[in-house]
Each structure stands twice: as structure tokens, then as C-alpha cells.
């Protein structure tokens, strides 16, 4: 029998210890995550990042993000910017690139869809 995977409180769920954010341009910025479930090209989890700026790419996968807490500005290579905060839902499709500026520690739930090879 297959059963549901339940995370009762994504706002406070424990995650791995924070470590340096490798693509950060801000010294001391850290991130942490916890994968909740994964199978057949789909993975889901919780991620958190401290204030600062970092670059991001989506090579070979799409990502759906639901912001749980915090606040940030995202800038795309075209110069387009958008604000995200608790309640924001957005998709970064495969091939997407951008720069995130985190104003307040941000926590999101995510789902990543890996493209077939």
C-alpha cells in the first residue's frame, strides 16, 4: 500500500545545518535544506537562505517555489525584477537564470521536475 508523505509544519520543520551558499556574492551567506520526497524525476523539499545575494540557474529541471517566510528581490538577465515574500508562488523553468537578493531570511517549499535525458 502506498501512503501519503506528510510534513505537518513546513514553517518550522527541521532542516540540515546551514552551510556556505556556494553561488553567493555576499560573504557569510548560508543555506540549508531538507528533501521531503522524491521519485520518477520529481523531488520536493524545504530550503532556507540567509540575507545576501546569489546567482541561480535551472539547468535540466523546472522548479515550483512557494515562499513560506522572508522576503527577496529576483532579477533576471533581461533586467526584469520581481519581489517575493510569504505567499508568493512562482515557477523557474529549465534554462532560467537569475540573481536573488535576500532581504530577510527566506524559507520556501519547492518541487523540482527533472527533464528526461
Tab-separated table of C-alpha atoms in Angstrom:
chain	number	residue	atom	x	y	z
A	1	UNK	CA	0.000	0.000	0.000
A	2	UNK	CA	1.286	3.475	-0.880
A	3	UNK	CA	0.821	6.123	1.781
A	4	UNK	CA	0.966	9.921	1.678
A	5	UNK	CA	4.079	11.772	2.769
A	6	UNK	CA	3.145	14.417	5.328
A	7	UNK	CA	5.134	17.381	6.619
A	8	UNK	CA	2.877	18.823	9.306
A	9	UNK	CA	4.555	22.248	9.568
A	10	UNK	CA	6.805	23.412	6.742
A	11	UNK	CA	7.379	26.724	8.550
A	12	UNK	CA	9.265	25.087	11.425
A	13	UNK	CA	10.267	21.674	10.031
A	14	UNK	CA	13.851	20.770	10.891
A	15	UNK	CA	16.345	21.058	8.056
A	16	UNK	CA	20.028	20.252	7.647
A	17	UNK	CA	22.552	22.608	9.327
A	18	UNK	CA	23.277	25.829	7.420
A	19	UNK	CA	26.377	25.830	5.217
A	20	UNK	CA	28.019	28.406	2.954
A	21	UNK	CA	25.927	29.346	-0.116
A	22	UNK	CA	28.331	28.436	-2.926
A	23	UNK	CA	26.935	30.853	-5.540
A	24	UNK	CA	26.732	33.774	-3.096
A	25	UNK	CA	28.386	37.111	-3.790
A	26	UNK	CA	27.835	38.067	-0.131
A	27	UNK	CA	30.416	36.777	2.371
A	28	UNK	CA	28.856	34.688	5.125
A	29	UNK	CA	25.564	33.913	3.370
A	30	UNK	CA	24.337	30.403	4.229
A	31	UNK	CA	21.663	27.943	3.132
A	32	UNK	CA	20.078	24.767	4.434
A	33	UNK	CA	17.559	22.275	3.087
A	34	UNK	CA	15.704	19.054	3.640
A	35	UNK	CA	14.338	16.814	0.915
A	36	UNK	CA	10.844	15.598	1.802
A	37	UNK	CA	10.182	13.154	-1.037
A	38	UNK	CA	11.437	12.108	-4.453
A	39	UNK	CA	10.605	9.619	-7.225
A	40	UNK	CA	10.417	9.422	-11.027
A	41	UNK	CA	12.006	12.806	-11.798
A	42	UNK	CA	10.131	14.709	-9.077
A	43	UNK	CA	11.693	15.863	-5.794
A	44	UNK	CA	10.187	18.071	-3.103
A	45	UNK	CA	11.573	19.769	-0.032
A	46	UNK	CA	12.149	22.788	2.162
A	47	UNK	CA	15.003	25.285	1.677
A	48	UNK	CA	16.184	28.290	3.662
A	49	UNK	CA	18.742	31.027	2.915
A	50	UNK	CA	20.086	33.959	4.941
A	51	UNK	CA	20.293	37.584	3.710
A	52	UNK	CA	22.671	38.324	0.855
A	53	UNK	CA	22.891	37.965	-2.918
A	54	UNK	CA	23.485	34.861	-5.039
A	55	UNK	CA	23.139	33.645	-8.610
A	56	UNK	CA	20.874	30.793	-9.619
A	57	UNK	CA	20.376	28.599	-12.697
A	58	UNK	CA	17.864	25.927	-13.642
A	59	UNK	CA	19.849	23.600	-15.893
A	60	UNK	CA	17.881	20.460	-16.760
A	61	UNK	CA	14.951	20.979	-14.408
A	62	UNK	CA	11.863	23.096	-13.702
A	63	UNK	CA	11.165	24.330	-10.168
A	64	UNK	CA	7.945	25.412	-8.476
A	65	UNK	CA	8.527	27.550	-5.360
A	66	UNK	CA	6.110	28.528	-2.586
A	67	UNK	CA	7.590	31.158	-0.276
A	68	UNK	CA	6.784	30.392	3.365
A	69	UNK	CA	8.604	33.271	5.071
A	70	UNK	CA	11.092	36.029	4.353
A	71	UNK	CA	11.453	38.484	1.513
A	72	UNK	CA	13.631	38.820	-1.609
A	73	UNK	CA	14.048	40.531	-4.960
A	74	UNK	CA	14.873	38.429	-8.007
A	75	UNK	CA	16.464	39.920	-11.137
A	76	UNK	CA	16.547	38.152	-14.490
A	77	UNK	CA	19.259	38.750	-17.146
A	78	UNK	CA	16.764	40.906	-19.118
A	79	UNK	CA	16.683	43.367	-16.199
A	80	UNK	CA	13.154	42.343	-15.138
A	81	UNK	CA	12.818	42.216	-11.351
A	82	UNK	CA	10.101	40.840	-9.101
A	83	UNK	CA	9.529	40.776	-5.376
A	84	UNK	CA	8.742	37.596	-3.478
A	85	UNK	CA	7.504	37.183	0.088
A	86	UNK	CA	5.406	34.817	2.192
A	87	UNK	CA	2.582	33.563	-0.009
A	88	UNK	CA	4.391	34.065	-3.353
A	89	UNK	CA	4.242	31.148	-5.772
A	90	UNK	CA	6.419	31.159	-8.871
A	91	UNK	CA	7.961	28.827	-11.433
A	92	UNK	CA	11.509	28.900	-12.766
A	93	UNK	CA	11.548	26.770	-15.932
A	94	UNK	CA	14.515	24.813	-17.246
A	95	UNK	CA	17.104	27.228	-18.648
A	96	UNK	CA	16.117	30.042	-16.271
A	97	UNK	CA	18.845	32.194	-14.735
A	98	UNK	CA	18.631	34.968	-12.177
A	99	UNK	CA	20.104	36.774	-9.204
A	100	UNK	CA	18.391	36.612	-5.831
A	101	UNK	CA	18.806	39.357	-3.238
A	102	UNK	CA	17.525	38.072	0.098
A	103	UNK	CA	16.342	40.898	2.378
A	104	UNK	CA	15.108	38.679	5.255
A	105	UNK	CA	15.950	35.024	5.856
A	106	UNK	CA	13.777	33.206	3.343
A	107	UNK	CA	12.214	29.754	3.594
A	108	UNK	CA	10.442	28.066	0.698
A	109	UNK	CA	8.916	24.760	-0.168
A	110	UNK	CA	9.936	23.522	-3.593
A	111	UNK	CA	9.196	20.890	-6.189
A	112	UNK	CA	11.789	20.112	-8.865
A	113	UNK	CA	10.879	18.314	-12.071
A	114	UNK	CA	13.976	16.855	-13.769
A	115	UNK	CA	13.849	16.743	-17.573
A	116	UNK	CA	14.432	13.376	-19.248
A	117	UNK	CA	17.958	12.911	-20.601
